[in-house]
Coordinates of C-alpha atoms in Angstrom, one line a residue:
Chain K
M1 CA -7.7 -16.8 9.3
T2 CA -7.0 -20.4 8.5
T3 CA -7.3 -21.8 5.1
T4 CA -6.2 -25.4 5.9
P5 CA -8.9 -28.0 6.0
D6 CA -10.1 -28.6 9.5
T7 CA -13.4 -30.3 8.7
A8 CA -14.3 -31.1 12.3
A9 CA -14.6 -27.5 13.3
S10 CA -16.1 -26.2 10.1
T11 CA -19.6 -26.0 8.5
P12 CA -20.8 -25.5 5.0
P13 CA -21.5 -21.9 4.0
P14 CA -25.1 -20.8 4.3
T15 CA -27.1 -20.4 1.0
A16 CA -28.8 -17.1 0.1
D17 CA -31.6 -17.8 -2.4
W18 CA -33.0 -14.3 -2.2
V19 CA -30.2 -12.5 -4.0
D20 CA -31.5 -10.6 -7.0
P21 CA -28.7 -9.8 -9.5
L22 CA -30.8 -7.0 -11.1
A23 CA -31.2 -5.3 -7.8
M24 CA -27.5 -5.5 -7.2
Q25 CA -26.9 -3.9 -10.6
R26 CA -28.9 -0.9 -9.3
D27 CA -27.4 -0.8 -5.8
P28 CA -25.6 -3.8 -4.3
Y29 CA -24.8 -2.4 -0.8
D30 CA -28.0 -3.7 1.0
T31 CA -27.3 -7.2 -0.5
Y32 CA -23.7 -7.0 0.7
D33 CA -24.8 -6.1 4.2
R34 CA -27.3 -9.0 4.4
L35 CA -24.7 -11.5 3.0
R36 CA -22.0 -10.3 5.5
D37 CA -24.5 -10.6 8.4
L38 CA -25.1 -14.3 7.3
A39 CA -21.4 -15.4 7.0
P40 CA -18.1 -14.3 5.5
V41 CA -18.8 -16.6 2.6
V42 CA -22.3 -17.4 1.3
H43 CA -23.5 -19.7 -1.5
V44 CA -25.5 -17.6 -4.0
P45 CA -27.4 -19.9 -6.5
A46 CA -28.5 -17.0 -8.7
L47 CA -24.9 -16.2 -9.4
N48 CA -23.7 -19.8 -9.4
R49 CA -20.9 -19.0 -7.0
Y50 CA -20.0 -18.2 -3.4
L51 CA -19.7 -14.6 -2.5
V52 CA -17.0 -13.5 0.0
T53 CA -17.9 -10.2 1.7
T54 CA -15.7 -9.7 4.8
S55 CA -12.4 -7.9 4.9
D56 CA -10.6 -10.8 6.7
A57 CA -11.9 -13.5 4.3
C58 CA -11.0 -11.5 1.2
R59 CA -7.5 -10.9 2.6
A60 CA -7.1 -14.6 3.5
I61 CA -7.9 -15.5 -0.1
E62 CA -5.5 -13.1 -1.6
S63 CA -2.7 -14.3 0.6
D64 CA -3.0 -17.9 -0.5
Q65 CA -2.9 -18.3 -4.3
E66 CA -2.1 -22.0 -4.1
T67 CA -5.6 -22.7 -2.6
Y68 CA -7.4 -19.8 -4.2
S69 CA -6.4 -19.7 -7.9
A70 CA -6.9 -16.7 -10.2
R71 CA -7.2 -19.2 -13.1
A72 CA -10.9 -19.3 -12.5
G73 CA -12.7 -21.4 -15.1
G74 CA -16.3 -22.1 -16.0
A75 CA -18.7 -19.2 -15.5
A76 CA -15.8 -17.1 -14.2
A77 CA -13.8 -17.3 -17.4
T78 CA -15.4 -14.1 -18.8
M79 CA -12.2 -12.1 -18.8
V80 CA -10.4 -14.6 -21.1
R81 CA -13.5 -14.7 -23.4
A82 CA -13.8 -10.9 -23.4
L83 CA -10.1 -10.3 -24.2
G84 CA -9.6 -13.3 -26.5
G85 CA -6.6 -14.5 -24.5
T86 CA -5.4 -15.1 -20.9
P87 CA -3.9 -12.0 -19.3
M88 CA -1.7 -12.0 -16.1
L89 CA -4.8 -11.3 -14.0
R90 CA -6.0 -14.9 -14.7
R91 CA -2.7 -16.6 -14.0
D92 CA -1.0 -17.7 -10.8
D93 CA 2.7 -17.3 -9.9
P94 CA 5.2 -18.2 -11.3
D95 CA 3.5 -17.7 -14.7
H96 CA 1.8 -14.5 -13.5
A97 CA 5.1 -13.0 -12.3
T98 CA 6.7 -13.4 -15.8
E99 CA 4.1 -11.1 -17.2
R100 CA 3.6 -8.8 -14.3
G101 CA 7.4 -8.2 -13.7
P102 CA 7.9 -6.2 -16.9
V103 CA 5.1 -3.7 -16.3
N104 CA 6.1 -2.8 -12.7
P105 CA 9.1 -0.6 -13.5
P106 CA 7.2 1.9 -15.7
L107 CA 4.5 2.1 -13.0
R108 CA 6.6 2.7 -9.9
P109 CA 5.9 6.2 -8.4
K110 CA 9.2 7.8 -9.4
R111 CA 8.8 6.9 -13.1
V112 CA 5.2 7.9 -13.0
R113 CA 6.1 11.3 -11.7
E114 CA 9.0 11.8 -14.1
A115 CA 7.6 10.3 -17.3
W116 CA 3.8 10.4 -17.0
A117 CA 2.8 13.2 -14.6
P118 CA 3.6 16.1 -17.1
L119 CA 1.4 14.3 -19.7
F120 CA -1.4 13.8 -17.1
E121 CA -1.2 17.5 -16.4
R122 CA -1.4 18.5 -20.0
N123 CA -4.3 16.1 -20.7
A124 CA -6.2 17.4 -17.6
E125 CA -5.8 21.0 -18.9
T126 CA -7.1 19.9 -22.4
C127 CA -10.1 18.2 -20.9
L128 CA -10.9 21.0 -18.5
A129 CA -10.9 23.5 -21.4
A130 CA -13.5 21.2 -23.1
L131 CA -15.6 21.0 -20.0
L132 CA -15.6 24.8 -19.5
E133 CA -16.5 25.2 -23.2
K134 CA -19.6 23.0 -22.6
G135 CA -20.8 25.4 -19.9
P136 CA -22.6 25.0 -16.6
D137 CA -26.0 24.2 -18.2
E138 CA -24.9 21.2 -20.2
A139 CA -21.6 19.9 -18.9
D140 CA -21.4 16.2 -17.9
L141 CA -18.3 15.4 -15.9
D142 CA -18.3 11.8 -17.1
H143 CA -18.6 12.4 -20.9
D144 CA -16.9 15.7 -21.1
F145 CA -14.0 15.2 -18.7
A146 CA -13.5 11.9 -16.9
A147 CA -13.8 9.6 -19.9
P148 CA -11.7 11.6 -22.4
L149 CA -9.0 12.3 -19.7
A150 CA -8.7 8.6 -18.8
A151 CA -8.5 7.8 -22.6
Y152 CA -5.7 10.4 -23.2
N153 CA -3.7 9.3 -20.2
L154 CA -4.0 5.6 -21.2
V155 CA -3.0 6.3 -24.8
D156 CA 0.1 8.0 -23.5
M157 CA 1.0 5.3 -21.0
L158 CA 0.4 2.5 -23.5
G159 CA 2.2 4.4 -26.2
L160 CA -0.6 4.2 -28.8
P161 CA -0.5 7.6 -30.4
M162 CA -2.0 6.2 -33.6
A163 CA -5.1 5.1 -31.7
D164 CA -8.1 7.5 -31.6
P165 CA -8.9 8.1 -27.9
Q166 CA -12.6 7.7 -28.8
D167 CA -11.8 4.2 -30.0
V168 CA -9.8 3.4 -26.9
R169 CA -12.9 4.4 -24.8
R170 CA -15.1 2.1 -26.8
W171 CA -12.7 -0.8 -26.6
S172 CA -12.3 -0.4 -22.8
H173 CA -16.1 -0.2 -22.2
T174 CA -16.7 -3.2 -24.4
F175 CA -14.0 -5.3 -22.7
I176 CA -15.4 -4.3 -19.3
E177 CA -18.9 -5.2 -20.4
G178 CA -17.5 -8.6 -21.4
I179 CA -15.6 -9.2 -18.2
G180 CA -18.8 -8.5 -16.3
N181 CA -20.9 -10.6 -18.6
I182 CA -21.6 -13.4 -16.1
Q183 CA -25.1 -13.7 -17.6
D184 CA -23.5 -14.7 -21.0
D185 CA -25.2 -12.2 -23.2
P186 CA -24.2 -13.2 -26.8
D187 CA -24.4 -9.6 -28.2
I188 CA -21.7 -8.5 -25.7
W189 CA -19.4 -11.2 -27.0
V190 CA -19.9 -10.1 -30.6
R191 CA -18.9 -6.5 -29.6
C192 CA -15.8 -7.9 -27.7
D193 CA -14.7 -9.9 -30.7
A194 CA -14.9 -6.8 -32.9
A195 CA -12.9 -4.7 -30.3
Q196 CA -10.2 -7.5 -30.1
R197 CA -9.8 -7.3 -33.9
E198 CA -9.4 -3.5 -33.8
V199 CA -6.7 -3.7 -31.0
D200 CA -4.9 -6.5 -32.8
A201 CA -4.7 -4.4 -36.0
V202 CA -3.0 -1.6 -34.0
L203 CA -0.6 -4.0 -32.4
D204 CA 0.2 -5.8 -35.7
D205 CA 1.8 -2.6 -36.8
L206 CA 3.2 -1.4 -33.4
L207 CA 4.9 -4.5 -31.9
P208 CA 7.6 -5.0 -34.5
R209 CA 8.4 -1.3 -34.3
L210 CA 8.7 -1.4 -30.5
R211 CA 10.9 -4.4 -30.7
A212 CA 13.2 -2.6 -33.1
K213 CA 13.1 0.6 -31.1
P214 CA 11.8 0.3 -27.5
D215 CA 10.3 3.4 -25.8
G216 CA 9.2 4.0 -22.2
S217 CA 5.6 2.8 -22.7
I218 CA 3.9 -0.1 -21.0
T219 CA 3.4 -1.8 -24.4
S220 CA 7.1 -1.5 -25.1
A221 CA 7.9 -3.0 -21.7
L222 CA 5.6 -6.0 -22.5
A223 CA 6.9 -6.3 -26.1
N224 CA 10.5 -6.5 -25.0
A225 CA 10.2 -8.9 -22.1
G226 CA 10.5 -12.2 -24.0
L227 CA 6.8 -12.8 -24.0
T228 CA 4.9 -14.3 -26.9
D229 CA 2.7 -12.0 -29.0
D230 CA -0.4 -13.6 -27.5
Q231 CA 0.8 -12.8 -24.0
V232 CA 1.6 -9.2 -25.0
R233 CA -1.8 -8.8 -26.8
A234 CA -3.8 -10.2 -23.9
N235 CA -2.1 -7.9 -21.4
V236 CA -2.4 -4.8 -23.5
K237 CA -6.1 -5.5 -23.7
L238 CA -6.2 -6.0 -20.0
T239 CA -4.6 -2.6 -19.5
I240 CA -7.1 -1.0 -21.9
S241 CA -9.9 -2.5 -19.8
G242 CA -8.8 -1.5 -16.3
G243 CA -6.7 1.5 -17.3
L244 CA -9.7 3.5 -18.5
N245 CA -12.9 2.5 -16.8
E246 CA -11.5 2.6 -13.3
P247 CA -9.8 6.0 -13.3
Q248 CA -12.9 7.4 -15.1
H249 CA -15.2 6.1 -12.4
M250 CA -12.8 7.3 -9.6
T251 CA -12.9 10.8 -11.1
T252 CA -16.7 11.1 -11.1
T253 CA -17.1 9.3 -7.8
I254 CA -14.8 11.7 -6.0
V255 CA -16.5 14.8 -7.5
R256 CA -19.9 13.4 -6.6
A257 CA -18.9 12.5 -3.1
L258 CA -17.3 15.9 -2.4
G259 CA -20.3 17.6 -4.0
D260 CA -22.6 15.7 -1.5
H261 CA -20.2 16.6 1.4
P262 CA -19.4 20.3 1.0
E263 CA -17.7 20.5 4.4
Q264 CA -15.2 17.8 3.3
R265 CA -14.8 19.6 0.0
E266 CA -13.8 22.8 1.9
L267 CA -11.4 20.8 4.0
A268 CA -9.6 19.5 0.9
L269 CA -9.6 22.9 -0.8
S270 CA -8.1 24.6 2.3
D271 CA -5.5 21.9 2.8
P272 CA -4.2 20.3 -0.4
A273 CA -2.3 17.7 1.6
R274 CA -5.7 16.0 2.1
W275 CA -6.1 15.1 -1.6
P276 CA -4.5 11.7 -1.2
A277 CA -6.9 10.9 1.6
V278 CA -9.9 12.0 -0.6
F279 CA -8.8 9.5 -3.3
D280 CA -8.3 6.7 -0.8
E281 CA -11.6 7.2 0.9
A282 CA -13.6 7.4 -2.4
L283 CA -11.9 4.2 -3.5
R284 CA -12.9 2.4 -0.3
W285 CA -16.4 3.9 -0.2
C286 CA -17.4 3.0 -3.8
S287 CA -14.8 0.6 -5.1
P288 CA -14.9 0.7 -9.0
V289 CA -13.9 -3.0 -9.2
G290 CA -16.5 -4.5 -6.9
M291 CA -15.9 -8.2 -7.4
Y292 CA -13.4 -10.6 -9.0
P293 CA -13.3 -14.4 -9.3
R294 CA -11.1 -17.0 -7.7
E295 CA -11.5 -20.8 -7.7
T296 CA -10.4 -23.3 -5.0
T297 CA -7.7 -25.8 -6.2
R298 CA -8.4 -28.1 -3.2
P299 CA -10.9 -28.5 -0.4
A300 CA -10.5 -25.5 2.0
V301 CA -11.8 -23.9 5.1
L302 CA -12.3 -20.2 4.9
E303 CA -13.0 -18.4 8.2
G304 CA -14.6 -21.6 9.6
F305 CA -16.6 -22.4 6.4
R306 CA -15.9 -25.5 4.4
L307 CA -15.5 -25.2 0.6
P308 CA -15.1 -28.0 -1.9
A309 CA -12.3 -28.2 -4.5
G310 CA -13.3 -26.3 -7.7
A311 CA -15.6 -23.9 -5.8
A312 CA -16.3 -20.7 -7.8
L313 CA -15.7 -17.7 -5.5
G314 CA -16.6 -14.0 -6.0
V315 CA -14.2 -11.9 -3.9
V316 CA -16.4 -8.9 -3.2
V317 CA -13.9 -6.2 -2.3
A318 CA -16.6 -3.5 -2.5
A319 CA -18.4 -5.3 0.3
A320 CA -15.2 -6.0 2.3
N321 CA -14.4 -2.2 2.1
R322 CA -17.7 -1.6 3.9
D323 CA -17.2 -4.3 6.5
P324 CA -18.1 -2.6 9.9
S325 CA -15.5 -4.8 11.7
A326 CA -12.8 -3.2 9.6
F327 CA -14.2 0.3 9.1
P328 CA -16.4 2.1 11.6
R329 CA -19.5 3.7 10.0
P330 CA -18.6 2.0 6.7
A331 CA -21.3 3.6 4.6
D332 CA -20.2 7.1 5.5
F333 CA -17.8 9.0 3.1
D334 CA -15.3 10.5 5.5
I335 CA -11.9 11.8 4.4
T336 CA -10.8 12.3 8.0
R337 CA -10.8 8.6 8.8
P338 CA -7.6 7.3 10.2
R339 CA -5.5 5.9 7.3
Q340 CA -5.7 2.1 7.1
P341 CA -5.4 -0.4 4.3
H342 CA -8.4 -1.4 2.2
L343 CA -9.0 -3.6 -0.8
G344 CA -9.9 -1.1 -3.4
F345 CA -6.9 -1.9 -5.5
G346 CA -7.0 -5.6 -4.5
S347 CA -4.3 -7.1 -2.4
G348 CA -1.4 -9.5 -2.9
V349 CA 0.4 -10.2 -6.2
H350 CA -2.6 -9.2 -8.3
R351 CA -2.9 -5.8 -6.7
C352 CA -3.6 -3.2 -9.4
A353 CA -0.4 -2.5 -11.3
G354 CA -1.6 1.0 -12.1
H355 CA -2.3 2.1 -8.5
W356 CA 0.4 4.7 -8.4
A357 CA -0.5 6.1 -11.8
A358 CA -4.2 6.3 -10.7
R359 CA -3.4 8.0 -7.4
I360 CA -1.3 10.6 -9.2
A361 CA -3.3 11.1 -12.4
V362 CA -6.7 11.2 -10.7
G363 CA -6.1 11.9 -7.0
E364 CA -3.2 14.4 -7.2
I365 CA -3.7 16.0 -10.6
A366 CA -7.1 15.9 -12.2
V367 CA -9.5 16.2 -9.3
P368 CA -7.5 19.0 -7.5
L369 CA -7.2 20.9 -10.8
L370 CA -11.0 20.7 -11.4
H371 CA -11.8 22.1 -7.9
Q372 CA -9.1 24.8 -8.0
R373 CA -10.2 26.1 -11.4
I374 CA -14.0 25.7 -10.8
P375 CA -14.3 26.4 -7.0
T376 CA -18.1 26.3 -7.2
L377 CA -18.2 22.9 -9.1
R378 CA -21.1 20.8 -7.9
T379 CA -23.5 18.1 -9.0
D380 CA -26.4 19.6 -11.0
A381 CA -29.5 18.8 -8.9
L382 CA -31.8 19.3 -11.9
R383 CA -30.0 16.6 -14.0
A384 CA -29.2 13.8 -11.5
G385 CA -26.4 11.3 -12.3
N386 CA -26.9 7.6 -12.2
W387 CA -24.9 4.8 -10.4
S388 CA -24.8 1.4 -12.0
G389 CA -23.2 -2.0 -11.7
W390 CA -21.8 -4.2 -9.0
V391 CA -19.0 -6.3 -10.6
F392 CA -17.9 -2.9 -11.8
R393 CA -19.5 0.1 -10.3
G394 CA -19.6 3.8 -11.0
L395 CA -21.6 6.7 -12.3
T396 CA -22.9 6.4 -15.9
D397 CA -23.2 10.2 -16.1
L398 CA -22.6 13.1 -13.8
P399 CA -24.2 16.4 -14.8
V400 CA -22.3 19.2 -13.1
T401 CA -22.8 22.9 -12.9
W402 CA -20.9 25.9 -11.4
Chain D
M1 CA 16.7 -23.1 10.1
P2 CA 16.8 -19.3 9.7
R3 CA 15.2 -17.3 12.5
V4 CA 13.6 -13.9 12.4
T5 CA 12.6 -11.7 15.4
F6 CA 10.1 -8.9 14.9
H7 CA 10.2 -6.2 17.6
H8 CA 7.1 -4.1 18.1
D9 CA 6.9 -0.5 19.3
G10 CA 6.5 -0.8 23.1
G11 CA 8.9 -3.6 23.7
S12 CA 7.1 -6.9 22.8
S13 CA 8.6 -9.2 20.2
E14 CA 7.8 -12.4 18.2
A15 CA 10.4 -14.9 16.9
F16 CA 9.9 -17.5 14.2
D17 CA 11.9 -20.2 12.5
I18 CA 11.3 -19.8 8.7
A19 CA 12.2 -21.8 5.6
A20 CA 15.5 -20.8 3.9
G21 CA 14.7 -18.5 1.0
M22 CA 11.6 -17.0 2.6
N23 CA 11.4 -13.2 2.8
L24 CA 10.6 -11.2 5.9
M25 CA 7.2 -9.9 4.6
R26 CA 6.0 -13.4 3.8
A27 CA 7.2 -14.6 7.2
A28 CA 5.3 -11.8 9.0
V29 CA 2.1 -12.1 7.0
T30 CA 1.9 -16.0 7.3
N31 CA 2.5 -15.7 11.0
G32 CA 0.0 -12.8 11.5
V33 CA 2.6 -10.3 12.7
R34 CA 0.9 -7.0 13.3
G35 CA 2.3 -3.9 11.5
I36 CA 3.5 -5.6 8.3
V37 CA 0.9 -5.2 5.6
G38 CA 2.6 -6.4 2.4
E39 CA -0.2 -5.1 0.1
C40 CA 1.5 -6.0 -3.2
G41 CA 2.5 -9.5 -2.3
G42 CA 6.2 -8.9 -2.5
Q43 CA 6.8 -7.0 -5.8
A44 CA 8.4 -3.9 -4.3
M45 CA 5.4 -1.9 -5.5
C46 CA 3.6 -0.7 -2.3
A47 CA 6.1 0.1 0.5
T48 CA 3.9 -1.4 3.2
C49 CA 6.3 -4.0 4.6
H50 CA 8.9 -1.5 5.9
V51 CA 11.2 -2.7 8.7
Y52 CA 14.3 -1.3 10.5
V53 CA 17.0 -4.0 10.5
R54 CA 19.0 -4.0 13.8
E55 CA 22.6 -3.0 13.5
P56 CA 24.4 -6.3 14.1
Y57 CA 22.5 -7.9 11.2
L58 CA 23.1 -5.2 8.5
R59 CA 26.5 -6.4 7.4
A60 CA 25.2 -9.9 6.2
L61 CA 22.6 -8.3 3.9
P62 CA 23.1 -7.3 0.3
R63 CA 22.4 -3.6 -0.3
P64 CA 18.9 -2.6 -1.5
G65 CA 18.4 -2.8 -5.2
E66 CA 17.2 0.1 -7.4
D67 CA 13.5 -0.8 -7.1
E68 CA 13.7 -1.2 -3.3
N69 CA 15.7 2.0 -2.9
E70 CA 13.1 3.9 -4.9
M71 CA 10.2 2.5 -2.9
L72 CA 11.9 3.2 0.4
D73 CA 11.3 6.9 -0.4
R74 CA 7.6 6.2 -0.2
V75 CA 7.4 4.5 3.2
A76 CA 5.0 6.0 5.7
A77 CA 7.3 6.1 8.8
P78 CA 10.6 8.0 8.6
R79 CA 13.3 6.3 6.4
D80 CA 16.5 5.4 8.2
P81 CA 19.4 5.7 5.7
R82 CA 21.0 2.5 7.0
R83 CA 18.4 0.4 8.7
S84 CA 15.3 0.8 6.5
R85 CA 14.5 -2.1 4.2
L86 CA 11.4 -3.5 2.6
G87 CA 10.7 -6.9 4.2
C88 CA 9.7 -8.4 0.9
Q89 CA 13.2 -7.8 -0.5
V90 CA 15.1 -9.3 2.5
T91 CA 15.5 -13.1 2.3
L92 CA 17.1 -15.3 4.9
D93 CA 19.5 -18.0 3.7
A94 CA 22.6 -19.9 4.8
V95 CA 24.7 -16.6 4.9
A96 CA 22.1 -14.4 6.6
D97 CA 20.4 -17.0 8.8
E98 CA 19.3 -14.8 11.7
I99 CA 17.9 -11.3 11.8
E100 CA 16.1 -8.9 14.2
V101 CA 14.0 -6.1 12.9
D102 CA 11.9 -3.3 14.4
I103 CA 8.4 -2.7 13.0
P104 CA 7.6 1.0 12.3
V105 CA 4.6 2.6 13.9
S106 CA 2.9 3.1 10.5
Q107 CA 2.8 1.4 7.0
T108 CA 0.2 3.5 5.3

């Protein structure tokens, strides 16, 4: 697991000229397996970067931010372009810690349980009522439950009661589209610019009020941490991006996986202590954030492969989470696996700040509530749902019946 | 130079000289010590760098802060009211320049 240059013992990474980004968009897992079989890090000309696909190599990168910087530039600068500013996720320590520190206290598990869990429960009940209203012939778990629930929860945690949850959904999906826009589609940037202006308009009004009268929200924590307005705005937009799309995808992924594995569904329903393992396994099995960028600050050797300074890397945690050397039978969804760390939330200082909130909101509240109230809930075989994406991956729809 | 000894379940141990100001999680992860995960990189957010500090070394350490105390309620192995600490929050320096800790059987 060395990252110090030892050029004598190292070789350049192999090149994979056969990688087809469009095929990855549909289903990246075959590509991930082939890349991993070649080497832990492989040069992929079609993506203009190196892809890192093993568990050990991804962890080595995340434990050395001096060599592998999050301040990825060039083609990897999509997040800064999408959000119109540099959020903490594209900074290294100590700059990163200045912005990350303030959001940690409202997101530790005790505060999440005391302050947010009652709201998560109320929101889940509201969305469940809407799903039931839609009925077993037309209900779509993504549109009628997962997306609105993630939006309501996010509005509460960010403290944006004046924002329409529908708008928050649109902003999030637009920013996520932009962050994943490594093909540089100009139409996506136009939509991102418009979403930035709408969020800025909300914050123009909100930030002075939160500075005069702080509350327990994440926006308030950022606004009262001595950061500039630009820093606060970029990080609120980051939270809107990851705080909605990812919990939305986790909700539908879990329901789909349990629907496809009725014996495991029965196991969870008969023993509620298993719900945390259900969440964890779904996050490993189909990680909603599939890849994020890093850039070498100096020549480096990663798992025996030589990288130049300035190399654009894609840390493919979705592939690392299916690495057979770390997880036996990696493609199988199996909630009875022995518990072990995976990279679904990332690792190191950039590990998802909302990981406790997600575990509790989705894994302990929303998904168990759905299955308890609708014990026969299952994927509607007549109206199949669709998986999409690799940088971000999830179901675009999930017709359900009961 | 401060020195840390990690004791594994089963009796084996590993000792390292570390830079003053370094925390125990970082010392373990950079030296590849099994049983210390440190998922969050040292922010007291994940509770996967749990250690049991051996009695003779407890007195030289400041007490856990509020964040650490809260996260110690989330550790996977049983919490010891005196000896449990998060490795990322324990730093060796001129005052506490030597420490021995036991690594719990589980961090997740």
